[in-house]
Coordinates of C-alpha atoms and ligand atoms in Angstrom, one line a residue:
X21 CA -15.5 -7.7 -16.7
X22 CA -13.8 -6.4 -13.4
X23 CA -14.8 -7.6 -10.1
X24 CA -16.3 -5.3 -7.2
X25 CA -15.0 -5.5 -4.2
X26 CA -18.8 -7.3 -3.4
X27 CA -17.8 -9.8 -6.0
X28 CA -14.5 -10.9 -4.5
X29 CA -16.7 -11.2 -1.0
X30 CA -19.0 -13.8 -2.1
X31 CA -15.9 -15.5 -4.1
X32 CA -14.0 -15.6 -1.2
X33 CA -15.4 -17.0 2.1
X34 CA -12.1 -16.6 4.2
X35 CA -12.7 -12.8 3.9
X36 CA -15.1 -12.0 7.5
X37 CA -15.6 -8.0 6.1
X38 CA -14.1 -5.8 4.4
X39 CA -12.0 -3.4 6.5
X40 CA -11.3 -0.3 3.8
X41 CA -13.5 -0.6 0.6
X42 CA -11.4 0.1 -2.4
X43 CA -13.6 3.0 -3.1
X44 CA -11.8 4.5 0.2
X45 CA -8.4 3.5 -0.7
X46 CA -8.6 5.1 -3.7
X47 CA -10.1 8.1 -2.0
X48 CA -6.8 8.5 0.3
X49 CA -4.5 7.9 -1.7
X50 CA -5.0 10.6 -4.2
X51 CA -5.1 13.3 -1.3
X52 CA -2.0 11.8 0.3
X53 CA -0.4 12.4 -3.5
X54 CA -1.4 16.3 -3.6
X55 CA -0.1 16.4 -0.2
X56 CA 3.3 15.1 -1.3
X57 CA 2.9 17.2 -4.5
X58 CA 2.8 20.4 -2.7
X59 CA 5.9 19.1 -0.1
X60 CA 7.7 18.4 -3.2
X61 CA 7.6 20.8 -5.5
X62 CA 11.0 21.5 -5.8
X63 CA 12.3 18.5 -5.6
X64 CA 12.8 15.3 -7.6
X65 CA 12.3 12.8 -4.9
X66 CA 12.7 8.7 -5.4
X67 CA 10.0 6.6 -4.0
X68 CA 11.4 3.2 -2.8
X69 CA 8.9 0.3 -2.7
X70 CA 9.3 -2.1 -0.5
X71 CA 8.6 -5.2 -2.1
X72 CA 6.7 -7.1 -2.0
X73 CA 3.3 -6.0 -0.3
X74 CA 3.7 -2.0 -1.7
X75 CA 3.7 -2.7 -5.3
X76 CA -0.1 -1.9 -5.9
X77 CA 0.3 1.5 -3.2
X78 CA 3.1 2.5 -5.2
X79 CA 1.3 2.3 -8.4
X80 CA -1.4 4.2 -7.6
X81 CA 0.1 6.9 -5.1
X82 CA 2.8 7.8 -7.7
X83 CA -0.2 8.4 -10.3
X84 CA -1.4 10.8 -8.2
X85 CA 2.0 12.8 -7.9
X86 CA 2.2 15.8 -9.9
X87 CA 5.9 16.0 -9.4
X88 CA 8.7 14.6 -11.3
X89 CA 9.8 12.1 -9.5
X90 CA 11.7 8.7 -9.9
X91 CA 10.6 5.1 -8.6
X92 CA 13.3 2.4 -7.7
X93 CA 12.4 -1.3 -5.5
X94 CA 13.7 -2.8 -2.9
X95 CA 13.3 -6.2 -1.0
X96 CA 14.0 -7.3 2.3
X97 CA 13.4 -10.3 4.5
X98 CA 13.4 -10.7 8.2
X99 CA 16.9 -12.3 9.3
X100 CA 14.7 -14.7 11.6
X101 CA 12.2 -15.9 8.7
X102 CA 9.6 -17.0 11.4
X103 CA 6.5 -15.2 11.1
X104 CA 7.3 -12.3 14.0
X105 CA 9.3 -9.4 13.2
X106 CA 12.7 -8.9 14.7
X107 CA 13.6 -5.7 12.7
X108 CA 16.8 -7.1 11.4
X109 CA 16.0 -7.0 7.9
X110 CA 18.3 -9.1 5.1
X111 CA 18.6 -7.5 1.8
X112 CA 17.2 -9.5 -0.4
X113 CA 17.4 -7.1 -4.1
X114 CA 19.0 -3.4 -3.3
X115 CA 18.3 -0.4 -4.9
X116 CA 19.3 0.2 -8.2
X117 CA 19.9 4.3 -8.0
X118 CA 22.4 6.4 -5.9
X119 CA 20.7 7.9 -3.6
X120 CA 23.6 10.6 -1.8
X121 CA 22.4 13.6 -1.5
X122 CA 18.3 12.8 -3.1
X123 CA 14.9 12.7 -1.3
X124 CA 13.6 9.7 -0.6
X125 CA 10.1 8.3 0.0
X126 CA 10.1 5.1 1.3
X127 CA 6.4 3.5 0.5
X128 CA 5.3 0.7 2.4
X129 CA 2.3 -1.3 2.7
X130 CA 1.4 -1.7 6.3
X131 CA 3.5 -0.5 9.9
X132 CA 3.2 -3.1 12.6
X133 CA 6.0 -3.5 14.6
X134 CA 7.5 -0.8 13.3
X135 CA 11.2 -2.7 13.5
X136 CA 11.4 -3.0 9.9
X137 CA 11.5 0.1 8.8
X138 CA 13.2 1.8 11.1
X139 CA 15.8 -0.8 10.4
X140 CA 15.6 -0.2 7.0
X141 CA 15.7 4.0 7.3
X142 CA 19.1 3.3 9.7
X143 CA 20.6 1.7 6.6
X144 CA 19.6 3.9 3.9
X145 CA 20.7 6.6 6.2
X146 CA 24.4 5.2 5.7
X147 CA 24.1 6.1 1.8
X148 CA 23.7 9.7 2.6
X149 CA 20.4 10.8 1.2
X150 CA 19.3 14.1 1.5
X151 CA 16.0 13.3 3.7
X152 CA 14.2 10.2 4.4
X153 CA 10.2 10.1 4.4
X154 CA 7.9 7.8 5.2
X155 CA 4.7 6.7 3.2
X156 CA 2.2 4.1 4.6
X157 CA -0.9 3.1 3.5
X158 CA -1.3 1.3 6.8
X159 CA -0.3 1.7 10.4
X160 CA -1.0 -0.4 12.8
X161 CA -0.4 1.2 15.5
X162 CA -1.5 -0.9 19.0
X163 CA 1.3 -3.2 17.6
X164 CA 4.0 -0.4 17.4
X165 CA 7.2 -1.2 19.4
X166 CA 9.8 1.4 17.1
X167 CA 7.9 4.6 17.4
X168 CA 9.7 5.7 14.0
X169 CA 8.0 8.8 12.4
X170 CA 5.6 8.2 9.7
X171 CA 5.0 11.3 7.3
X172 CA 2.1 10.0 5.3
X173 CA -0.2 7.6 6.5
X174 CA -3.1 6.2 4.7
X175 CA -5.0 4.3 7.4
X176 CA -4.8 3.6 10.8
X177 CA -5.8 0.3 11.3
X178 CA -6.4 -2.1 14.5
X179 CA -4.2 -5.0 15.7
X180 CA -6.1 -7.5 13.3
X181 CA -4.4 -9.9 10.3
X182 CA -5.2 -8.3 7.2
X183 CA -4.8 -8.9 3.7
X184 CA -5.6 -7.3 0.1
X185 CA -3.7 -4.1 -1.6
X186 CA -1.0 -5.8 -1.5
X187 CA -0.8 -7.9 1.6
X188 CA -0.7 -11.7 1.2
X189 CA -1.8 -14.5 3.1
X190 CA 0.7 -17.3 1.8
X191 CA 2.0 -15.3 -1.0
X192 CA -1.8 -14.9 -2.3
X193 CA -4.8 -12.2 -2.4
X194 CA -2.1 -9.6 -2.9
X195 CA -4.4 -8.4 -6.3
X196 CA -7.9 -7.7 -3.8
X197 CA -8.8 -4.2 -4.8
X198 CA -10.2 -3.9 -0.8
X199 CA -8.4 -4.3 2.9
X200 CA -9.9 -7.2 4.4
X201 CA -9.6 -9.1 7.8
X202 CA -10.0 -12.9 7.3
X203 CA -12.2 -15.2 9.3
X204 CA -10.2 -16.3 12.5
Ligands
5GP13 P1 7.0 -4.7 11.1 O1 6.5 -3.3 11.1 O2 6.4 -5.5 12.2 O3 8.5 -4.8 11.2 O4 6.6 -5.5 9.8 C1 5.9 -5.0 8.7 C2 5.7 -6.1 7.7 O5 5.0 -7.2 8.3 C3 4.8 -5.7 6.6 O6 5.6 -5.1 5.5 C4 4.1 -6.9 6.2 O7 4.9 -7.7 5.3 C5 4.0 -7.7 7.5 N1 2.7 -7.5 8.1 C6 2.4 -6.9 9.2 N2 1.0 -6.9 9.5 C7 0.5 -7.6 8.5 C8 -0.9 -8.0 8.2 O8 -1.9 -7.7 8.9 N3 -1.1 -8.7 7.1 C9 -0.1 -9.1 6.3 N4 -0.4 -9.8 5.2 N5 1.2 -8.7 6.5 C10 1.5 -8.0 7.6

């Protein structure tokens, strides 16, 4: 038996709606994987997935990418450890590829501040890749203070706390097939 994203709503109380059914998700992500099909097609890029919240995005965008293409993780942490972003991001497991001279996609699961990434782009920028996307499934954008340029956004999304497809609350509800917003 699987659960419908109604399912996990009466499970789950904490959830107030559901932000983007997974119906949607689903929906976007396969035509944000023909778009980077036809940008790709002569090229062998490496997504990056940053861990941990991009691991379901990742699985599913890549399945919809026609292209050969190679997938490699990364994890970072934010220097500070409290709960607001600073940008200065700690490595916490590096890549595992070369990536001089390669096209990269970096997938992550949501844009707040923006500080992270762009962080995270300066860095990889030091290894000398040929170019440097970025793929979002999320962008919240009233929250943006790095106005770094996002190639492929799934959703744009309001300044609310939201979890599912990846995004935890405490390390859990990363496996909800659905974006919710929890009760306040
Ligand atoms: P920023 O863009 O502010 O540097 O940070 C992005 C990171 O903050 C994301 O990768 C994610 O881990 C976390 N984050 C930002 N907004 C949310 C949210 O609404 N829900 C959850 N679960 N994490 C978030």
């Amino acid at each position: 038996m699987t659960f419908d994203d109604q399912e996990y709503l009466k499970r789950y109380s904490f959830i107030e709606r559901i932000l983007i059914s997974s119906e949607e998700i689903q929906k976007r992500i396969r035509q944000m994987g023909n778009e980077i099909s036809k940008d790709y097609k002569d090229s062998t890029p490496i997504f990056i997935c940053i861990l941990k919240g991009a691991y379901p995005f990742l699985a599913d965008l890549t399945r919809c990418v026609s292209v050969e293409h190679e997938v490699d993780f990364m994890a970072v942490s934010s220097y500070d450890g409290g709960t607001q972003s600073t940008g200065v991001v700690k490595i916490e497991k590096d890549l595992k590829e070369n990536i001089t001279n390669r096209d990269i996609i970096l997938v992550e699961d949501i844009i707040d501040t923006g500080l992270t990434i762009a962080h995270l782009t300066e860095l990889l920028q030091t290894r000398n890749p040929r170019s440097i996307r970025i793929a979002a499934l999320l962008d919240k954008k009233p929250a943006r203070v790095n106005d770094v340029p996002l190639h492929y956004i799934g959703f744009e999304i309001p300044a609310e706390f939201v979890i599912g497809f990846g995004l935890d609350y405490d390390e859990k509800y990363r496996n909800l097939p659905f974006i919710g917003i929890m009760k306040g």
